């Protein structure tokens, strides 16, 4: 496989960093798009990419605002899931990609996937959202957990404590201690998120505009099929993901008839980023769906 790394200057003059990895074999190959969780870069998908190119796919990855080499808006509070989705639409136009065979997104990337599919009909053929909340705390009637985390990072002047807290919450200390190499890889790539990037993407997550529950049916109407995944150690999101599954399935049925269905699968050993700690189970679910 070969990887081309690039940067697109958006209309706002922000940079959007991306990578396209292609199979070594020639000919036409469909695209799989991978979208990352908060506080990580496109490098988080490195273990998954070779499996996808082996299946004959081009793989497109991008960094959200302030992550990796992507820039941030001048107004950090202006980032929403609509603006992130627009960034991806501009990237696809820039690369002359008319169709995305499958969008696989985790957490922040999953919420972006559903937003995109609802907003841009006929671009994404298959959808795999993983481990996402469905709305901001204010829309869920819950306490805002994002503002205190941003405030703490600002006060510290670095992302160190935020990264360690996130790693512990995602993977658990036992997994981190028993997988030191992968834990260190995660830690290093997460340090490529700036405080500004963390704040601006947290602004999207805590925005009053963030609620993908009413978008799920439109996303279902605009794709050909969908599969939802949740890590077995991310039990708090199973009910949320089931609600999204039902919404996407309702949209898909309105398009394809009552026989249409959408599955929600549990990734063995997986947490909030199940393609890392539940890698083999994750691929067991994804591979047949892609085929």
CSV table of C-alpha atoms in Angstrom, one decimal:
chain,number,residue,atom,x,y,z
A,1,UNK,CA,0.0,0.0,0.0
A,2,UNK,CA,1.0,3.6,-0.5
A,3,UNK,CA,0.0,6.7,1.4
A,4,UNK,CA,-0.3,10.3,0.2
A,5,UNK,CA,-0.5,13.0,2.9
A,6,UNK,CA,-2.0,16.3,1.9
A,7,UNK,CA,-3.4,19.6,3.2
A,8,UNK,CA,-6.4,21.4,1.8
A,9,UNK,CA,-6.8,25.2,2.3
A,10,UNK,CA,-10.5,25.7,3.0
A,11,UNK,CA,-12.5,28.8,2.1
A,12,UNK,CA,-11.9,30.1,5.6
A,13,UNK,CA,-8.1,29.8,5.0
A,14,UNK,CA,-8.0,27.0,7.6
A,15,UNK,CA,-5.9,24.0,6.7
A,16,UNK,CA,-7.5,20.5,6.6
A,17,UNK,CA,-5.0,17.7,6.8
A,18,UNK,CA,-5.7,14.3,5.2
A,19,UNK,CA,-4.2,11.1,4.1
A,20,UNK,CA,-5.2,8.8,1.2
A,21,UNK,CA,-3.9,5.2,1.4
A,22,UNK,CA,-4.2,3.0,-1.7
A,23,UNK,CA,-3.8,-0.7,-2.5
A,24,UNK,CA,-0.7,-1.5,-4.5
A,25,UNK,CA,-2.8,-3.2,-7.2
A,26,UNK,CA,-3.9,-0.9,-10.0
A,27,UNK,CA,-7.4,-0.2,-11.2
A,28,UNK,CA,-10.4,1.4,-9.7
A,29,UNK,CA,-11.0,1.0,-6.0
A,30,UNK,CA,-13.9,2.3,-3.9
A,31,UNK,CA,-13.2,4.6,-0.9
A,32,UNK,CA,-13.6,3.9,2.8
A,33,UNK,CA,-13.5,7.1,4.9
A,34,UNK,CA,-12.3,6.8,8.5
A,35,UNK,CA,-13.2,9.6,11.0
A,36,UNK,CA,-11.5,9.8,14.4
A,37,UNK,CA,-12.6,10.4,18.0
A,38,UNK,CA,-11.9,13.6,19.9
A,39,UNK,CA,-8.3,14.3,20.9
A,40,UNK,CA,-6.8,11.9,18.3
A,41,UNK,CA,-5.4,12.2,14.8
A,42,UNK,CA,-5.9,10.2,11.7
A,43,UNK,CA,-2.9,8.1,12.8
A,44,UNK,CA,-5.2,6.3,15.3
A,45,UNK,CA,-6.5,4.2,12.4
A,46,UNK,CA,-3.0,2.9,11.4
A,47,UNK,CA,-3.8,-0.7,12.5
A,48,UNK,CA,-7.1,-0.7,10.5
A,49,UNK,CA,-5.8,0.7,7.2
A,50,UNK,CA,-3.8,-2.3,6.0
A,51,UNK,CA,-6.8,-4.6,6.5
A,52,UNK,CA,-8.9,-2.3,4.4
A,53,UNK,CA,-6.4,-1.9,1.5
A,54,UNK,CA,-6.0,-5.7,1.5
A,55,UNK,CA,-9.8,-5.8,0.9
A,56,UNK,CA,-9.3,-3.6,-2.2
A,57,UNK,CA,-10.2,-0.2,-0.8
A,58,UNK,CA,-8.7,3.3,-1.0
A,59,UNK,CA,-8.7,4.7,2.6
A,60,UNK,CA,-9.3,8.4,3.2
A,61,UNK,CA,-8.6,9.9,6.7
A,62,UNK,CA,-8.7,13.5,7.9
A,63,UNK,CA,-7.9,15.5,11.0
A,64,UNK,CA,-10.7,17.6,12.5
A,65,UNK,CA,-10.0,21.2,13.5
A,66,UNK,CA,-6.9,21.6,15.7
A,67,UNK,CA,-6.0,17.9,15.5
A,68,UNK,CA,-2.9,16.8,13.7
A,69,UNK,CA,-2.0,19.4,11.1
A,70,UNK,CA,-5.5,20.8,10.7
A,71,UNK,CA,-6.0,24.5,11.7
A,72,UNK,CA,-8.6,26.0,14.0
A,73,UNK,CA,-11.2,28.7,13.2
A,74,UNK,CA,-10.5,32.2,14.5
A,75,UNK,CA,-13.6,31.8,16.7
A,76,UNK,CA,-13.1,28.6,18.6
A,77,UNK,CA,-16.8,28.5,19.6
A,78,UNK,CA,-17.9,28.4,16.0
A,79,UNK,CA,-17.2,24.7,15.3
A,80,UNK,CA,-20.3,22.5,15.0
A,81,UNK,CA,-20.9,19.2,13.4
A,82,UNK,CA,-22.3,21.0,10.4
A,83,UNK,CA,-19.1,22.8,9.9
A,84,UNK,CA,-17.0,19.7,10.3
A,85,UNK,CA,-19.3,17.9,7.8
A,86,UNK,CA,-18.8,20.8,5.4
A,87,UNK,CA,-15.0,20.5,5.8
A,88,UNK,CA,-15.3,16.8,4.7
A,89,UNK,CA,-17.6,17.7,1.8
A,90,UNK,CA,-15.0,20.3,0.6
A,91,UNK,CA,-12.3,17.6,0.9
A,92,UNK,CA,-14.3,15.1,-1.2
A,93,UNK,CA,-14.8,17.8,-3.8
A,94,UNK,CA,-11.1,18.6,-3.8
A,95,UNK,CA,-10.2,15.0,-4.3
A,96,UNK,CA,-12.9,14.5,-6.9
A,97,UNK,CA,-14.5,11.7,-4.8
A,98,UNK,CA,-18.1,11.4,-5.9
A,99,UNK,CA,-19.0,8.4,-3.7
A,100,UNK,CA,-17.8,7.0,-0.4
A,101,UNK,CA,-18.4,3.2,-0.2
A,102,UNK,CA,-18.4,3.2,3.6
A,103,UNK,CA,-17.9,5.9,6.3
A,104,UNK,CA,-16.6,4.4,9.5
A,105,UNK,CA,-16.6,6.9,12.3
A,106,UNK,CA,-15.9,6.6,16.1
A,107,UNK,CA,-17.3,9.0,18.7
A,108,UNK,CA,-16.8,12.5,17.2
A,109,UNK,CA,-16.3,10.9,13.9
A,110,UNK,CA,-19.5,8.9,14.2
A,111,UNK,CA,-21.6,11.9,15.0
A,112,UNK,CA,-20.0,13.6,12.0
A,113,UNK,CA,-20.9,10.6,9.8
A,114,UNK,CA,-24.6,10.7,10.7
A,115,UNK,CA,-24.7,14.5,10.3
A,116,UNK,CA,-23.0,14.2,6.9
A,117,UNK,CA,-25.2,11.4,5.7
A,118,UNK,CA,-28.3,13.3,6.7
A,119,UNK,CA,-27.1,16.6,5.1
A,120,UNK,CA,-25.6,15.2,1.8
A,121,UNK,CA,-27.8,12.6,0.2
A,122,UNK,CA,-26.3,9.9,-2.0
A,123,UNK,CA,-22.6,10.6,-1.2
A,124,UNK,CA,-22.2,7.9,1.5
A,125,UNK,CA,-23.3,4.4,0.5
A,126,UNK,CA,-22.8,2.6,3.8
A,127,UNK,CA,-22.5,3.9,7.3
A,128,UNK,CA,-20.7,2.4,10.3
A,129,UNK,CA,-21.1,4.7,13.4
A,130,UNK,CA,-19.3,3.5,16.5
A,131,UNK,CA,-19.6,4.6,20.2
A,132,UNK,CA,-21.1,8.1,19.9
A,133,UNK,CA,-23.2,10.2,22.2
A,134,UNK,CA,-26.3,11.4,20.3
A,135,UNK,CA,-26.5,15.0,21.6
A,136,UNK,CA,-24.9,17.7,23.6
A,137,UNK,CA,-25.3,17.7,27.4
A,138,UNK,CA,-27.8,20.6,27.2
A,139,UNK,CA,-30.0,18.6,24.8
A,140,UNK,CA,-29.6,15.5,26.8
A,141,UNK,CA,-30.5,17.2,30.1
A,142,UNK,CA,-27.1,16.2,31.5
A,143,UNK,CA,-24.2,18.0,33.2
A,144,UNK,CA,-21.7,19.7,30.9
A,145,UNK,CA,-18.5,17.6,31.1
A,146,UNK,CA,-16.7,19.3,28.3
A,147,UNK,CA,-16.3,22.8,29.6
A,148,UNK,CA,-14.5,21.7,32.9
A,149,UNK,CA,-12.1,19.6,30.8
A,150,UNK,CA,-11.2,22.5,28.5
A,151,UNK,CA,-10.8,24.8,31.5
A,152,UNK,CA,-8.5,22.3,33.2
A,153,UNK,CA,-6.3,22.0,30.0
A,154,UNK,CA,-6.2,25.8,29.7
A,155,UNK,CA,-5.2,26.1,33.4
A,156,UNK,CA,-2.4,23.5,33.0
A,157,UNK,CA,-1.2,25.0,29.7
A,158,UNK,CA,-0.9,21.6,28.1
A,159,UNK,CA,-2.9,18.5,27.3
A,160,UNK,CA,-1.0,16.0,29.5
A,161,UNK,CA,-3.6,15.4,32.2
A,162,UNK,CA,-6.5,15.5,29.7
A,163,UNK,CA,-4.8,12.8,27.6
A,164,UNK,CA,-4.1,10.6,30.6
A,165,UNK,CA,-7.6,10.9,31.9
A,166,UNK,CA,-9.0,10.1,28.5
A,167,UNK,CA,-6.8,7.1,28.0
A,168,UNK,CA,-7.9,5.7,31.4
A,169,UNK,CA,-11.5,6.3,30.6
A,170,UNK,CA,-11.3,4.7,27.2
A,171,UNK,CA,-9.2,1.7,27.9
A,172,UNK,CA,-8.8,1.2,31.6
A,173,UNK,CA,-5.6,1.0,33.5
A,174,UNK,CA,-5.3,-2.8,33.2
A,175,UNK,CA,-5.4,-2.7,29.4
A,176,UNK,CA,-2.9,0.2,29.2
A,177,UNK,CA,-0.5,-1.6,31.5
A,178,UNK,CA,-0.7,-4.8,29.5
A,179,UNK,CA,-0.3,-3.1,26.1
A,180,UNK,CA,2.5,-0.5,26.8
A,181,UNK,CA,3.5,-0.1,23.1
A,182,UNK,CA,0.0,0.6,21.9
A,183,UNK,CA,-0.7,2.8,24.9
A,184,UNK,CA,2.5,4.9,24.1
A,185,UNK,CA,1.5,5.1,20.4
A,186,UNK,CA,-1.9,6.5,21.5
A,187,UNK,CA,-0.4,8.9,23.9
A,188,UNK,CA,2.0,10.3,21.3
A,189,UNK,CA,-0.6,10.8,18.6
A,190,UNK,CA,-3.0,12.4,21.1
A,191,UNK,CA,-0.3,15.0,21.9
A,192,UNK,CA,-0.8,16.2,18.3
A,193,UNK,CA,-4.1,17.8,19.4
A,194,UNK,CA,-3.7,21.4,20.5
A,195,UNK,CA,-5.6,23.0,23.4
A,196,UNK,CA,-7.3,25.2,20.8
A,197,UNK,CA,-8.3,22.1,18.8
A,198,UNK,CA,-9.6,20.4,21.9
A,199,UNK,CA,-11.6,23.5,22.8
A,200,UNK,CA,-13.1,24.0,19.4
A,201,UNK,CA,-14.2,20.4,18.9
A,202,UNK,CA,-15.6,20.4,22.5
A,203,UNK,CA,-17.6,23.4,21.4
A,204,UNK,CA,-19.2,21.2,18.7
A,205,UNK,CA,-20.0,18.5,21.3
A,206,UNK,CA,-21.5,21.0,23.8
A,207,UNK,CA,-23.4,23.1,21.2
A,208,UNK,CA,-27.1,23.5,21.3
A,209,UNK,CA,-27.1,22.5,17.6
A,210,UNK,CA,-25.7,19.0,18.4
A,211,UNK,CA,-28.5,16.5,18.4
A,212,UNK,CA,-28.3,13.7,15.8
A,213,UNK,CA,-31.4,11.9,17.0
A,214,UNK,CA,-33.7,13.7,14.6
A,215,UNK,CA,-31.1,13.3,11.9
A,216,UNK,CA,-30.8,9.5,12.1
A,217,UNK,CA,-33.9,8.8,9.9
A,218,UNK,CA,-32.6,11.1,7.2
A,219,UNK,CA,-29.2,9.4,7.4
A,220,UNK,CA,-30.9,6.1,6.9
A,221,UNK,CA,-32.9,7.4,3.9
A,222,UNK,CA,-29.7,8.6,2.3
A,223,UNK,CA,-27.6,5.5,2.6
A,224,UNK,CA,-27.9,1.9,1.2
A,225,UNK,CA,-27.1,0.1,4.5
A,226,UNK,CA,-25.7,0.7,8.0
A,227,UNK,CA,-24.1,-1.1,10.8
A,228,UNK,CA,-23.7,0.3,14.3
A,229,UNK,CA,-21.0,-0.8,16.7
A,230,UNK,CA,-20.4,-0.3,20.4
A,231,UNK,CA,-17.6,-1.7,22.6
A,232,UNK,CA,-18.7,-4.1,25.3
A,233,UNK,CA,-16.8,-2.0,27.9
A,234,UNK,CA,-18.6,1.1,26.7
A,235,UNK,CA,-21.9,-0.1,28.2
A,236,UNK,CA,-23.2,3.4,28.9
A,237,UNK,CA,-23.6,4.0,25.2
A,238,UNK,CA,-25.5,0.8,24.3
A,239,UNK,CA,-28.9,2.4,24.9
A,240,UNK,CA,-27.9,5.6,23.0
A,241,UNK,CA,-26.6,3.5,20.0
A,242,UNK,CA,-29.8,1.4,20.0
A,243,UNK,CA,-31.9,4.6,19.7
A,244,UNK,CA,-29.8,5.7,16.8
A,245,UNK,CA,-30.0,2.3,15.2
A,246,UNK,CA,-33.8,2.5,15.4
A,247,UNK,CA,-33.8,5.9,13.8
A,248,UNK,CA,-31.5,4.9,11.0
A,249,UNK,CA,-33.5,1.7,10.4
A,250,UNK,CA,-36.7,3.7,10.2
A,251,UNK,CA,-35.2,5.9,7.4
A,252,UNK,CA,-33.8,2.9,5.6
A,253,UNK,CA,-37.2,1.1,5.7
A,254,UNK,CA,-38.9,4.1,4.3
A,255,UNK,CA,-36.5,3.9,1.3
A,256,UNK,CA,-36.1,0.1,0.8
A,257,UNK,CA,-39.2,-1.4,2.4
A,258,UNK,CA,-40.1,-3.1,5.6
A,259,UNK,CA,-37.6,-5.9,5.1
A,260,UNK,CA,-34.7,-3.5,5.5
A,261,UNK,CA,-32.9,-3.7,8.8
A,262,UNK,CA,-29.9,-2.2,10.6
A,263,UNK,CA,-27.8,-4.2,13.1
A,264,UNK,CA,-26.2,-3.0,16.3
A,265,UNK,CA,-23.2,-5.3,17.1
A,266,UNK,CA,-21.1,-5.4,20.3
A,267,UNK,CA,-17.4,-5.5,19.9
A,268,UNK,CA,-15.7,-8.0,22.2
A,269,UNK,CA,-13.1,-6.5,24.6
A,270,UNK,CA,-13.7,-3.1,23.0
A,271,UNK,CA,-14.2,0.2,24.9
A,272,UNK,CA,-14.9,3.6,23.5
A,273,UNK,CA,-12.4,3.2,20.7
A,274,UNK,CA,-13.2,-0.5,19.9
A,275,UNK,CA,-11.0,-0.7,16.8
A,276,UNK,CA,-8.0,-0.5,19.2
A,277,UNK,CA,-8.7,-2.8,22.2
A,278,UNK,CA,-11.3,-4.9,20.4
A,279,UNK,CA,-9.5,-4.9,17.0
A,280,UNK,CA,-10.1,-8.5,15.9
A,281,UNK,CA,-13.7,-8.4,16.9
A,282,UNK,CA,-14.2,-5.0,15.3
A,283,UNK,CA,-12.8,-6.4,12.0
A,284,UNK,CA,-14.9,-9.5,12.2
A,285,UNK,CA,-18.0,-7.3,12.2
A,286,UNK,CA,-16.7,-4.7,9.6
A,287,UNK,CA,-15.2,-7.1,7.0
A,288,UNK,CA,-18.4,-8.9,5.9
A,289,UNK,CA,-20.4,-5.7,5.9
A,290,UNK,CA,-17.9,-4.1,3.6
A,291,UNK,CA,-18.1,-7.0,1.2
